[in-house]
DNA sequence: ATTGGCACTCACCACGACGGAGTGCCAGAG
DNA sequence: CTCTGGCACTCCGTCGTGGTGAGTGCCAAT
C-alpha cells in the first residue's frame, strides 16, 4: 500500500522536477498532483525515498531532486508509454519521406529527432559490415590516376583515388573493372575484402599486374577502413542553450564530446533492436565528465536488423517518456525507409 | 604627431582588451606598453578616441573597450602581419597531407583551422558551378530502379536514385549510359544541364524514351540542386565554451546559426581570392543577432580560383592578426592540394 | 603639448538582516 | 499502525549598506 504511494510520490517528483527544473517540496507536490494525502505524509515518504537513495536535497531545507538511481527506477517501472500526437507523426513521416538518398535520410533524421525532443540528436550512419557490394566502378581521371567508386547495398557510395605506376590502357581497365565486379559484387563486404585480396595477386606476367594491386588495395581500404571508422551526424546543438545554468558542468563537456565522434559512438553504445530503447543515465555512462547527461538510444536498420544506432543526449533531468517515444518512432520510421530502399 | 600616438593607443587598447577580456584603463596601458607618455596624456587621447567612436566605456569610470569601428580601424590600418610559427606550419601541412579524398580535405581543414584559431571554423565544400562533369555512371539496382552516379572534376561524387516505369534492359542501359556520357562529360555543369535536357526529349518511338527522361531529370536535379544547396563543414564548436560570459548574447545565437547552413553561407559571404582575407566585424554582418560576432574568411580553390570560402566565426573581441594569418595559411594550403588533384 | 594633482563616480565585494520555503519530529486522531 | 496538523528549526536567496579601488575628467603648471 504505502509502497505504491511512495512510488507515486517518486514519479510525481520526477515529473515536477523535469517540468520546473527546481527542487520540489512536499506542499507543492500535493497541490499539483492529487495524491489524496497531506503534505506531512508525503514528507515521511520522501524521507524513506531519500534513505533508499532515490532522491536528495541539494541543501537542508530545500525541496528534493531525483538522483540517478531515482531516474533509473522511474524509467524502469514508472513510465507510461506516451503516444505521439498525430501532428508529430505526420511531421516525422512527411519530413523523412522527402529524403533523396541515404545521407539525406540520416541528416533529416537528426533534424526531426532534435526538433521533436528539443535535445541534441545523434544518428549513426548505417554500418557497412552487413551490407553487400552492389557495384564497383573504375573511372579514369588522368593517364596514371583513376577513381574507384564503391556502391553498397545500403545506397552508400564510397570513393578512393588511386595512383598507378603505369599509364592506363582502356582495354585493361575494362577488363579489371569486369573482374573486380565479378569478384566483389553481391558479397558481404567482409567476404569481398578477402576475395579481392586474392585478385590482387596477379602473376607478374599478366597485364593486370601493374594495376590490380593498387586498385584492390584502395577498395579493400575503403571497405575495412570504413567499417571501423563509423560516421555519425549530430544536430540540435542549439538546444544546449536551454541548459542555461550548469554551463561548465554540463554544456562544456558535452560540446567537446560532440566533436569527438569516437566518444559519441561509444556513448550511443551497442545497438539494440526490436523497439527496445536503451536509457543510460548520468554516471552509468562510460565518461566521467558526462555524469550530468543521459543518453536515450536505440538501434535501427532494415528488417529491424540494428545496423546502426540513433538517439539523443541530454541532461539527466529530461523528459524520459517523451524522449523515448520520439526516439523509438524515428527509429521505426527510418528502418521502414531502409526496408524500401 | 599626436595623431600617430592616438593610433598607437588604440592599438594598445585592442591588444590588451583581446588578451585580458577586461576594460583597459590609462594606467595599465602605460605600464604594459612603453608609450613614453604619462597616463594623463593617454587619458586625453582616449577621450578623443571616444569622441570619434573608436572606443567606449561600459560604465562611467571603467576602462575603455574598443567599438566595432575601433576594431575596423585596427584591422584596416594597425595590424602587423604575424607569420605563423614553423611548428604551426608543419602541423597544418602534415595534417592536411593525410587526406584521402575531397571530403576528407574539407573535414581536416575545419579541424586544423579551429584548433589553430581556437575558434569555430567553417569550410564550404568547393562549389560545383565551375567544375566539369568527369563521368556519369548508371547502375541497375532492381528491375525498375537504378542509381545514377555523377562524378565531377573536383572529385566530388553525387548520387540519385531513379525509379523507372518499365523494366530495365541491359542493352538500352548501356546505350543510355554511353549517350549521357557523350553529352555531359567534360562540360561545365551549367552547360551539361542544358545539353542533358535536350537528350531527355526523345521521340516516343525510341526505346530510350521511357528511361531517358527520368534519368536526365535526376542528373539535372543533382547538378542544379547541388549548385545552390552548397554544403559546409563546421568544427570547433567546443571553443564556444570559452566565451564563458555573454552566453545568451553571443553563444546562443551562434549555436543556432551553426545549424542553419544557409545562414552560415551568407555569413561567410562572397569568396575573395588572391590572399585577400575578408573581415566582417559585429554589426557589419547581415544578422542582427550576431552583432557580437565577427567573421574572418577568404576564398580558396585551385589556381586561387575562389571556388569556395573558408573562415572562422568568433567574438568581436578576437585576435584578428593571428586569426587572419591562420585563415590565409589554411586557404593557401588547401588550394595547393586542390591544384594537385 | 604634456604632466601631476585632485575630486568624483561607480562597479564590486563583504556583511548582516530578513523573509520564506521546506524540513523533521511529535502528539493526537482514525 | 497509518495518517495528519502543528511547531520549531534550518538555511538559501535577496536586499540594502557601506567601504574600497580603479578609473575618469578637469585644471593649473610646466
XYZ file of C-alpha atoms (C1' of nucleotides) in Angstrom:
742
model
C 0.000 0.000 0.000
C 2.370 2.646 1.270
C 4.966 1.243 -1.097
C 2.755 2.056 -4.029
C 2.170 5.562 -2.844
C 5.872 6.067 -2.361
C 6.428 5.191 -5.979
C 3.659 7.583 -6.950
C 5.472 10.241 -4.972
C 8.723 9.478 -6.744
C 7.003 9.680 -10.090
C 5.464 12.992 -9.143
C 8.809 14.334 -8.001
C 10.495 13.344 -11.239
C 7.733 14.815 -13.353
C 7.626 18.065 -11.465
C 11.361 18.439 -11.343
C 11.676 17.826 -15.058
C 8.961 20.366 -15.722
C 10.101 23.114 -13.384
C 13.829 22.439 -13.081
C 13.549 23.288 -9.423
C 13.709 21.170 -6.296
C 10.196 20.113 -5.416
C 8.757 20.318 -1.919
C 6.021 18.375 -0.205
C 3.446 21.091 -0.289
C 3.795 21.883 -3.966
C 3.573 18.171 -4.679
C 0.161 17.576 -3.133
C -1.103 20.732 -4.784
C -0.094 19.781 -8.288
C -0.860 16.086 -8.079
C -3.961 14.661 -6.493
C -2.249 12.187 -4.211
C -5.067 12.214 -1.680
C -2.808 12.627 1.327
C -1.406 15.525 3.273
C 1.977 17.149 2.863
C 3.114 15.596 6.138
C 2.540 12.108 4.822
C 4.398 12.950 1.662
C 7.256 14.199 3.801
C 7.500 10.855 5.522
C 7.548 9.092 2.179
C 10.197 11.420 0.925
C 12.342 10.702 3.938
C 12.168 6.998 3.125
C 12.883 7.595 -0.546
C 15.883 9.634 0.450
C 17.157 6.894 2.734
C 16.879 4.451 -0.136
C 18.847 6.798 -2.365
C 16.223 7.730 -4.911
C 16.192 11.428 -4.134
C 18.337 14.028 -2.381
C 18.070 17.552 -1.243
C 20.622 19.965 -2.635
C 20.675 21.731 0.753
C 18.978 21.158 4.021
C 15.523 22.601 3.866
C 15.280 22.687 0.138
C 12.994 20.525 -1.951
C 14.015 17.126 -3.256
C 15.735 16.269 -6.516
C 15.833 12.812 -8.108
C 19.160 11.002 -8.080
C 20.408 8.903 -10.966
C 19.030 5.919 -9.115
C 15.686 7.667 -8.868
C 15.569 8.334 -12.582
C 16.513 4.739 -13.195
C 13.599 3.441 -11.176
C 11.350 5.946 -12.855
C 12.408 4.836 -16.295
C 12.268 1.137 -15.481
C 8.993 0.963 -13.646
C 7.118 4.205 -13.641
C 6.962 5.407 -17.210
C 3.704 5.136 -19.016
C 4.211 4.989 -22.724
C 3.120 8.289 -24.139
C 1.935 8.021 -27.732
C 2.957 10.669 -30.195
C 0.415 13.159 -31.343
C -0.938 12.789 -34.830
C 0.667 16.045 -35.805
C 4.064 14.831 -34.646
C 3.678 11.569 -36.506
C 2.798 13.375 -39.664
C 5.692 15.736 -39.200
C 8.101 12.833 -38.953
C 6.774 10.987 -41.947
C 6.470 13.915 -44.289
C 9.871 15.204 -43.345
C 11.623 11.892 -43.752
C 9.785 10.933 -46.917
C 11.359 13.818 -48.734
C 14.830 12.308 -48.469
C 16.656 11.761 -51.742
C 19.406 9.405 -50.663
C 20.876 7.675 -47.669
C 22.886 10.629 -46.471
C 19.805 12.714 -46.706
C 17.801 10.229 -44.675
C 20.355 10.379 -41.902
C 20.572 14.142 -41.933
C 16.843 14.550 -41.902
C 16.535 12.071 -39.072
C 18.902 14.104 -36.964
C 16.865 17.160 -37.633
C 13.489 15.677 -36.805
C 14.793 13.967 -33.746
C 16.370 17.069 -32.342
C 13.309 19.139 -33.026
C 10.992 16.550 -31.565
C 12.936 16.136 -28.362
C 14.410 19.634 -28.183
C 17.648 17.910 -27.391
C 20.905 17.052 -29.122
C 20.294 14.240 -31.588
C 22.881 11.762 -32.811
C 22.412 9.379 -35.707
C 24.980 6.834 -36.754
C 25.232 6.140 -40.457
C 24.260 2.562 -41.202
C 27.182 0.265 -40.614
C 28.634 -1.364 -43.644
C 29.640 -4.623 -42.079
C 26.444 -6.375 -43.045
C 25.864 -4.605 -46.291
C 26.865 -6.063 -49.623
C 28.718 -4.708 -52.597
C 26.340 -3.604 -55.288
C 28.785 -2.421 -57.866
C 32.289 -1.139 -58.332
C 33.082 1.498 -60.901
C 36.522 2.499 -62.081
C 36.864 5.839 -63.797
C 39.990 7.130 -65.463
C 40.818 10.619 -64.317
C 44.290 11.062 -65.718
C 46.762 8.804 -67.505
C 48.033 7.447 -64.229
C 45.199 8.138 -61.889
C 41.755 6.685 -61.522
C 38.800 6.959 -59.228
C 37.394 3.816 -57.675
C 33.751 4.138 -56.727
C 32.215 1.586 -54.427
C 28.439 1.303 -54.335
C 26.910 -0.630 -51.482
C 23.542 -2.203 -50.938
C 22.586 0.417 -48.429
C 22.884 3.025 -51.153
C 26.084 4.387 -49.692
C 28.819 5.367 -52.116
C 32.492 5.406 -51.221
C 35.284 6.707 -53.409
C 39.014 6.465 -53.446
C 41.665 7.992 -55.621
C 44.169 5.501 -56.974
C 47.578 6.378 -58.336
C 49.131 3.975 -60.790
C 52.682 3.277 -61.745
C 51.990 2.932 -65.416
C 49.774 4.639 -67.944
C 46.246 3.369 -68.241
C 45.030 1.307 -71.113
C 41.298 1.380 -71.747
C 41.046 -2.294 -72.503
C 42.910 -3.327 -69.400
C 40.777 -1.020 -67.348
C 37.614 -2.561 -68.733
C 38.971 -5.982 -68.005
C 39.895 -5.015 -64.494
C 36.515 -3.449 -63.905
C 34.842 -6.631 -65.061
C 36.933 -8.868 -62.877
C 36.581 -6.739 -59.800
C 32.838 -6.728 -60.185
C 32.711 -10.441 -60.759
C 34.686 -10.962 -57.596
C 33.055 -8.492 -55.287
C 29.517 -7.799 -56.400
C 26.912 -9.345 -54.171
C 29.351 -10.209 -51.424
C 29.103 -9.091 -47.866
C 31.925 -6.639 -47.503
C 33.987 -8.811 -45.197
C 33.979 -11.546 -47.846
C 34.521 -9.053 -50.620
C 37.714 -7.878 -48.968
C 39.259 -11.342 -48.807
C 38.086 -12.212 -52.295
C 39.623 -9.048 -53.640
C 42.922 -9.690 -51.911
C 43.144 -12.868 -53.942
C 42.515 -10.945 -57.105
C 45.262 -8.517 -56.221
C 47.903 -11.169 -56.502
C 48.330 -11.463 -60.236
C 51.225 -13.258 -61.877
C 53.693 -10.567 -62.902
C 53.276 -11.587 -66.499
C 49.646 -10.588 -66.594
C 48.948 -7.157 -67.993
C 46.755 -6.633 -64.967
C 49.608 -6.913 -62.529
C 50.505 -3.231 -62.500
C 47.005 -2.003 -61.927
C 45.290 -4.648 -59.897
C 47.204 -4.289 -56.674
C 46.699 -0.578 -56.023
C 43.055 -0.716 -57.047
C 42.345 -3.694 -54.880
C 44.128 -2.066 -52.008
C 42.120 1.101 -52.337
C 38.869 -0.819 -52.403
C 39.762 -3.048 -49.506
C 40.898 0.024 -47.661
C 37.636 1.791 -48.312
C 35.719 -1.216 -47.055
C 37.565 -2.179 -43.944
C 38.577 1.314 -43.050
C 35.024 2.389 -43.272
C 33.715 -0.382 -41.161
C 35.579 0.783 -38.097
C 35.565 4.483 -38.761
C 31.822 4.795 -38.475
C 30.359 8.127 -39.317
C 27.688 9.925 -37.402
C 25.572 13.021 -37.775
C 24.850 15.404 -34.953
C 22.134 18.010 -34.754
C 20.302 20.297 -32.414
C 23.336 21.609 -30.591
C 21.472 24.883 -30.266
C 19.241 23.131 -27.762
C 22.189 23.136 -25.411
C 21.498 26.799 -24.949
C 18.423 25.868 -22.952
C 20.597 24.485 -20.206
C 21.203 28.000 -19.070
C 22.502 27.107 -15.670
C 25.160 24.443 -15.181
C 27.155 25.638 -18.143
C 30.558 24.405 -17.139
C 29.359 21.190 -15.622
C 27.151 20.074 -18.446
C 27.378 22.072 -21.637
C 31.122 22.366 -21.995
C 31.991 18.682 -21.769
C 29.070 17.819 -23.986
C 30.131 20.303 -26.635
C 33.547 18.755 -26.550
C 32.134 15.268 -26.828
C 30.011 16.224 -29.802
C 33.109 16.840 -31.867
C 34.745 13.610 -30.876
C 32.756 11.201 -32.918
C 34.537 8.261 -31.396
C 33.313 9.330 -27.997
C 29.809 9.750 -29.306
C 29.815 6.306 -30.819
C 30.842 4.777 -27.563
C 28.214 6.837 -25.840
C 25.466 5.575 -28.087
C 26.555 2.100 -27.163
C 25.564 -1.200 -28.666
C 22.629 -1.116 -30.996
C 19.539 -2.705 -29.548
C 16.814 -3.864 -31.865
C 13.146 -4.687 -31.765
C 11.754 -1.473 -30.400
C 13.908 -1.652 -27.290
C 15.139 1.738 -26.265
C 18.273 1.934 -24.143
C 18.482 4.604 -21.492
C 21.783 5.389 -19.871
C 21.514 7.812 -17.012
C 24.276 10.101 -15.849
C 27.185 8.278 -14.297
C 26.001 4.961 -15.718
C 27.737 6.012 -18.902
C 31.385 5.450 -19.693
C 32.514 9.046 -19.294
C 33.233 10.698 -16.016
C 32.748 14.181 -17.390
C 29.351 13.418 -18.785
C 27.912 12.353 -15.480
C 25.243 15.025 -15.790
C 23.984 13.799 -19.139
C 21.790 10.897 -20.161
C 21.605 9.012 -23.413
C 18.442 7.595 -24.927
C 19.204 5.405 -27.906
C 18.040 2.505 -29.997
C 19.163 0.524 -32.991
C 17.641 0.735 -36.424
C 18.012 -0.843 -39.782
C 16.115 -2.781 -42.427
C 14.166 -5.725 -41.011
C 14.806 -4.182 -37.624
C 18.284 -5.501 -38.053
C 20.054 -2.904 -35.911
C 22.619 -1.852 -38.480
C 23.243 1.334 -36.600
C 22.182 3.389 -33.638
C 20.391 6.659 -33.196
C 19.391 8.598 -30.150
C 19.650 11.781 -28.188
C 21.859 13.072 -25.422
C 20.586 15.475 -22.858
C 20.631 16.421 -19.204
C 19.772 13.706 -16.724
C 16.875 15.934 -15.904
C 14.968 15.229 -19.082
C 11.537 14.080 -20.192
C 12.294 10.386 -20.499
C 8.891 9.143 -21.611
C 8.586 11.733 -24.339
C 12.145 11.293 -25.499
C 11.873 7.527 -25.550
C 8.793 7.510 -27.720
C 10.308 10.052 -30.063
C 13.483 8.008 -30.427
C 11.519 4.828 -30.946
C 9.260 6.444 -33.516
C 12.078 7.903 -35.574
C 13.999 4.631 -35.472
C 10.938 2.755 -36.685
C 10.328 5.157 -39.457
C 13.909 5.209 -40.659
C 14.004 1.427 -40.557
C 10.957 1.275 -42.747
C 12.542 3.609 -45.253
C 15.644 1.437 -45.362
C 13.417 -1.572 -45.937
C 12.011 0.004 -49.031
C 15.319 1.021 -50.491
C 52.312 63.517 -34.236
C 49.563 63.197 -31.699
C 47.530 61.510 -34.356
C 50.102 58.768 -34.581
C 50.210 58.256 -30.868
C 46.467 58.107 -30.692
C 46.542 55.222 -33.123
C 49.212 53.572 -31.035
C 46.942 53.954 -28.043
C 44.054 52.405 -29.925
C 46.229 49.510 -30.975
C 47.362 49.013 -27.402
C 43.781 49.081 -26.159
C 42.678 46.497 -28.680
C 45.594 44.222 -27.933
C 45.172 44.454 -24.195
C 41.448 44.020 -24.315
C 41.739 40.965 -26.516
C 44.306 39.497 -24.182
C 42.636 40.229 -20.853
C 38.974 40.447 -21.826
C 38.644 43.349 -19.438
C 38.195 47.068 -19.994
C 41.603 48.680 -20.091
C 42.477 51.841 -18.206
C 45.039 54.509 -18.828
C 47.402 53.489 -16.068
C 47.556 49.829 -17.011
C 48.158 50.868 -20.602
C 51.310 52.855 -19.985
C 52.604 50.127 -17.724
C 52.191 47.326 -20.235
C 53.219 49.234 -23.333
C 56.117 51.601 -23.499
C 54.292 54.557 -24.926
C 56.659 57.085 -23.430
C 53.943 59.315 -22.094
C 52.048 59.628 -18.856
C 48.641 58.211 -18.030
C 47.126 61.672 -18.166
C 48.161 62.120 -21.758
C 46.759 58.763 -22.611
C 43.533 59.794 -20.964
C 43.286 62.793 -23.229
C 43.883 60.630 -26.238
C 41.288 58.188 -25.066
C 38.762 60.979 -24.693
C 39.356 61.943 -28.306
C 39.157 58.328 -29.457
C 35.895 58.009 -27.635
C 34.516 61.148 -29.240
C 35.406 59.717 -32.629
C 33.621 56.498 -31.764
C 36.530 54.080 -31.699
C 36.158 53.099 -28.051
C 33.574 53.284 -25.274
C 33.382 52.736 -21.587
C 30.913 50.135 -20.363
C 30.193 52.333 -17.327
C 31.409 55.704 -16.225
C 34.739 55.270 -14.526
C 35.541 51.938 -16.046
C 38.272 51.308 -18.576
C 37.743 51.532 -22.311
C 36.607 48.868 -24.725
C 37.014 49.024 -28.497
C 33.867 49.526 -30.551
C 33.215 47.780 -33.852
C 34.524 50.889 -35.521
C 37.650 50.655 -33.399
C 38.271 47.051 -34.413
C 37.693 48.025 -38.009
C 40.365 50.697 -37.878
C 42.646 48.297 -36.087
C 42.193 45.640 -38.729
C 42.499 48.037 -41.648
C 45.462 50.076 -40.557
C 47.074 48.773 -37.428
C 47.636 45.077 -37.889
C 51.118 43.892 -38.489
C 51.173 40.626 -40.316
C 52.188 37.968 -37.885
C 53.870 34.986 -39.553
C 52.972 31.517 -38.411
C 55.455 29.607 -36.390
C 57.301 26.800 -38.065
C 55.595 24.315 -35.807
C 52.192 25.580 -36.809
C 53.068 25.437 -40.475
C 54.244 21.900 -40.140
C 51.138 20.960 -38.218
C 48.941 22.287 -40.993
C 50.815 20.591 -43.770
C 51.223 17.203 -42.149
C 47.626 17.152 -41.051
C 46.197 18.134 -44.407
C 48.525 15.933 -46.401
C 46.976 12.867 -44.846
C 43.630 13.473 -46.532
C 42.327 10.653 -48.694
C 39.643 12.446 -50.671
C 37.930 15.756 -51.098
C 35.544 15.316 -48.195
C 38.461 14.435 -46.036
C 40.359 17.540 -47.085
C 37.444 19.698 -46.079
C 36.933 17.960 -42.774
C 40.577 18.130 -41.887
C 40.691 21.781 -42.817
C 37.899 22.531 -40.409
C 39.770 20.746 -37.695
C 43.101 22.448 -38.223
C 41.522 25.814 -38.579
C 39.515 25.519 -35.400
C 42.500 24.251 -33.461
C 44.789 26.918 -34.827
C 42.454 29.776 -34.041
C 40.699 28.238 -31.067
C 37.530 29.423 -32.671
C 34.608 27.995 -34.604
C 35.769 27.139 -38.109
C 33.576 26.939 -41.183
C 34.641 25.473 -44.515
C 32.457 25.464 -47.562
C 32.762 22.472 -49.843
C 34.081 23.522 -53.236
C 31.275 24.876 -55.366
C 30.289 22.846 -58.339
C 29.312 25.671 -60.613
C 32.714 25.865 -62.256
C 33.532 22.202 -62.095
C 33.023 19.900 -65.025
C 31.417 16.509 -65.389
C 34.013 13.800 -65.369
C 31.813 10.788 -65.760
C 28.297 9.545 -65.280
C 27.645 6.017 -64.195
C 24.303 4.244 -64.269
C 23.934 1.168 -62.120
C 20.949 -1.137 -62.134
C 19.728 -1.824 -58.626
C 16.417 -3.514 -59.322
C 14.371 -4.215 -62.435
C 12.816 -0.782 -62.291
C 15.270 1.163 -60.272
C 18.738 2.421 -60.959
C 21.357 4.544 -59.300
C 22.787 7.464 -61.205
C 26.272 8.410 -60.060
C 27.696 11.721 -61.092
C 31.437 12.211 -60.838
C 32.774 15.730 -61.074
C 36.169 17.167 -61.817
C 36.646 18.220 -58.216
C 36.460 14.579 -57.219
C 33.038 15.024 -55.715
C 30.523 12.254 -56.274
C 26.774 12.772 -56.302
C 24.177 10.047 -56.471
C 20.487 9.868 -57.174
C 18.021 7.022 -57.117
C 15.878 6.801 -60.247
C 12.609 4.935 -60.489
C 11.581 3.765 -63.922
C 8.239 2.990 -65.434
C 9.386 -0.052 -67.322
C 11.775 -2.894 -66.667
C 15.401 -2.326 -67.490
C 17.116 -3.789 -70.489
C 20.877 -4.078 -70.263
C 21.493 -3.018 -73.813
C 19.337 0.021 -73.542
C 21.032 0.898 -70.304
C 24.448 0.633 -71.897
C 23.263 2.785 -74.773
C 21.835 5.354 -72.425
C 24.997 5.408 -70.376
C 27.030 5.989 -73.497
C 24.857 8.799 -74.722
C 24.665 10.540 -71.405
C 28.415 10.475 -71.112
C 28.895 11.695 -74.634
C 26.580 14.574 -73.897
C 27.733 15.577 -70.471
C 31.313 14.544 -69.932
C 33.740 17.407 -69.971
C 31.068 20.066 -69.776
C 30.822 22.707 -67.128
C 27.792 21.692 -65.165
C 25.645 24.581 -66.277
C 26.172 23.537 -69.881
C 25.771 19.889 -69.011
C 22.325 20.556 -67.628
C 21.045 22.204 -70.796
C 22.685 19.609 -73.003
C 21.082 16.846 -70.997
C 17.666 18.435 -71.189
C 17.929 18.110 -74.935
C 18.800 14.467 -74.603
C 15.783 13.929 -72.402
C 13.407 14.732 -75.213
C 13.487 11.543 -77.203
C 10.956 10.709 -79.877
C 8.426 8.369 -78.306
C 9.371 5.714 -80.820
C 12.911 5.405 -79.484
C 13.468 2.620 -76.981
C 15.238 5.198 -74.895
C 12.141 7.262 -74.396
C 10.965 5.538 -71.266
C 14.269 5.698 -69.479
C 15.910 8.842 -70.680
C 13.586 11.375 -69.141
C 13.728 10.260 -65.507
C 17.476 9.698 -65.637
C 18.136 13.042 -67.217
C 15.879 14.691 -64.694
C 17.676 13.075 -61.797
C 21.058 14.153 -63.108
C 19.983 17.663 -63.886
C 18.401 17.794 -60.497
C 21.580 16.638 -58.816
C 23.566 19.256 -60.648
C 21.431 22.328 -60.316
C 20.091 21.406 -56.940
C 23.557 20.934 -55.666
C 24.840 24.138 -57.014
C 22.559 26.210 -54.825
C 22.372 23.937 -51.827
C 26.009 24.279 -51.009
C 27.365 22.142 -48.251
C 29.612 23.243 -45.466
C 31.516 21.712 -42.602
C 31.633 23.202 -39.152
C 34.089 22.458 -36.384
C 35.380 23.654 -33.074
C 32.026 24.423 -31.521
C 33.557 23.401 -28.230
C 35.565 26.597 -28.388
C 32.342 28.430 -27.737
C 32.653 27.250 -24.183
C 35.496 29.718 -23.732
C 33.092 32.578 -24.082
C 32.047 31.996 -20.529
C 30.360 35.310 -20.022
C 27.882 36.678 -22.506
C 26.226 33.329 -23.002
C 22.847 34.495 -24.120
C 24.064 37.408 -26.139
C 26.738 35.589 -28.080
C 26.782 31.827 -27.736
C 23.125 31.048 -28.116
C 22.514 32.828 -31.412
C 25.782 31.497 -32.754
C 24.891 27.932 -31.857
C 21.632 28.415 -33.659
C 23.352 29.859 -36.676
C 25.783 26.971 -36.845
C 22.959 24.589 -37.620
C 21.465 26.800 -40.263
C 23.885 26.219 -43.059
C 22.165 28.755 -45.212
C 22.811 31.375 -42.600
C 26.437 30.342 -42.346
C 26.904 30.546 -46.077
C 25.547 34.041 -46.135
C 27.756 34.855 -43.215
C 30.889 33.677 -44.970
C 29.927 35.962 -47.783
C 31.364 36.236 -51.246
C 34.572 34.392 -51.838
C 37.556 36.631 -52.180
C 40.653 35.363 -53.891
C 44.314 36.129 -54.125
C 45.243 36.001 -50.482
C 42.726 38.673 -49.530
C 41.118 37.949 -46.203
C 37.715 39.464 -45.530
C 36.927 40.593 -42.019
C 33.379 41.366 -41.050
C 33.069 42.843 -37.599
C 29.988 42.599 -35.418
C 27.040 44.533 -36.739
C 28.683 44.869 -40.149
C 27.309 41.411 -40.816
C 23.857 40.654 -42.167
C 22.410 39.296 -38.947
C 21.118 41.389 -36.131
C 21.526 38.651 -33.572
C 25.140 38.057 -34.426
C 26.181 41.606 -33.730
C 28.662 40.344 -31.130
C 30.480 38.033 -33.527
C 32.995 38.629 -36.260
C 33.771 36.617 -39.345
C 37.209 36.190 -40.849
C 37.037 34.472 -44.217
C 38.701 34.036 -47.548
C 38.163 32.169 -50.770
C 40.111 29.162 -51.873
C 40.343 26.855 -54.827
C 42.726 25.536 -57.447
C 44.688 28.285 -59.202
C 43.452 30.561 -56.432
C 40.177 30.476 -58.264
C 37.935 31.034 -55.226
C 35.681 28.050 -55.749
C 34.571 28.229 -52.172
C 35.049 30.033 -48.918
C 36.507 29.111 -45.564
C 36.910 31.024 -42.364
C 36.137 31.308 -38.710
C 33.465 32.981 -36.655
C 34.177 34.289 -33.204
C 33.567 37.108 -30.792
C 34.278 40.622 -31.999
C 36.865 40.590 -29.270
C 39.251 38.259 -31.038
C 42.872 38.102 -32.087
C 42.460 39.426 -35.609
C 46.076 39.308 -36.776
C 46.549 35.731 -35.627
C 43.226 34.581 -36.998
C 43.796 36.272 -40.333
C 47.136 34.631 -40.886
C 45.752 31.257 -39.870
C 42.836 31.575 -42.260
C 45.093 32.720 -45.045
C 47.551 29.914 -44.443
C 44.945 27.174 -44.417
C 43.278 28.567 -47.524
C 46.614 28.615 -49.335
C 47.399 25.115 -48.331
C 44.038 23.711 -49.281
C 44.220 25.492 -52.614
C 47.541 23.897 -53.302
C 46.137 20.471 -52.533
C 43.260 21.082 -54.930
C 45.788 22.118 -57.564
C 47.470 18.780 -57.339
C 44.296 16.744 -57.538
C 51.526 69.575 -25.860
C 52.295 67.242 -21.772
C 52.010 66.321 -16.923
C 50.814 65.887 -11.930
C 47.196 66.573 -8.834
C 42.620 66.207 -7.203
C 37.820 65.480 -6.671
C 34.320 62.482 -8.290
C 31.882 58.312 -9.950
C 30.655 53.857 -9.979
C 31.156 48.748 -10.158
C 32.350 45.293 -6.967
C 32.540 42.939 -2.541
C 31.657 41.683 2.109
C 28.482 41.914 5.723
C 24.260 41.418 8.063
C 19.274 41.257 8.319
C 15.204 39.097 6.873
C 11.630 36.513 4.642
C 10.114 32.231 3.048
C 10.093 27.624 1.592
C 10.860 23.424 3.267
C 12.038 20.069 6.612
C 11.858 16.790 10.851
C 9.594 15.477 14.702
C 5.891 14.795 17.865
C 1.450 14.119 19.689
C -3.185 13.162 18.597
C -6.878 11.123 15.632
C -8.691 7.432 12.885
C -0.299 1.009 12.580
C -1.071 4.970 9.495
C -2.155 9.486 8.706
C -2.451 14.414 9.952
C -1.875 19.070 11.916
C 1.189 21.879 14.370
C 5.521 23.796 15.504
C 10.336 24.915 15.829
C 14.348 24.977 13.085
C 17.466 25.390 9.105
C 19.272 27.623 5.526
C 19.008 29.692 0.764
C 18.295 33.821 -1.680
C 17.646 38.656 -1.635
C 18.203 43.156 -0.473
C 20.159 47.274 1.496
C 24.517 49.172 3.388
C 28.987 50.913 3.485
C 33.807 50.641 2.215
C 37.308 50.111 -1.385
C 39.656 50.843 -5.533
C 40.180 51.506 -10.323
C 39.386 54.789 -13.415
C 37.934 59.210 -15.152
C 37.674 64.436 -16.255
C 39.297 68.711 -15.484
C 42.593 72.232 -14.291
C 46.690 74.591 -13.411
C 51.543 74.273 -14.055
C 55.483 73.219 -16.923
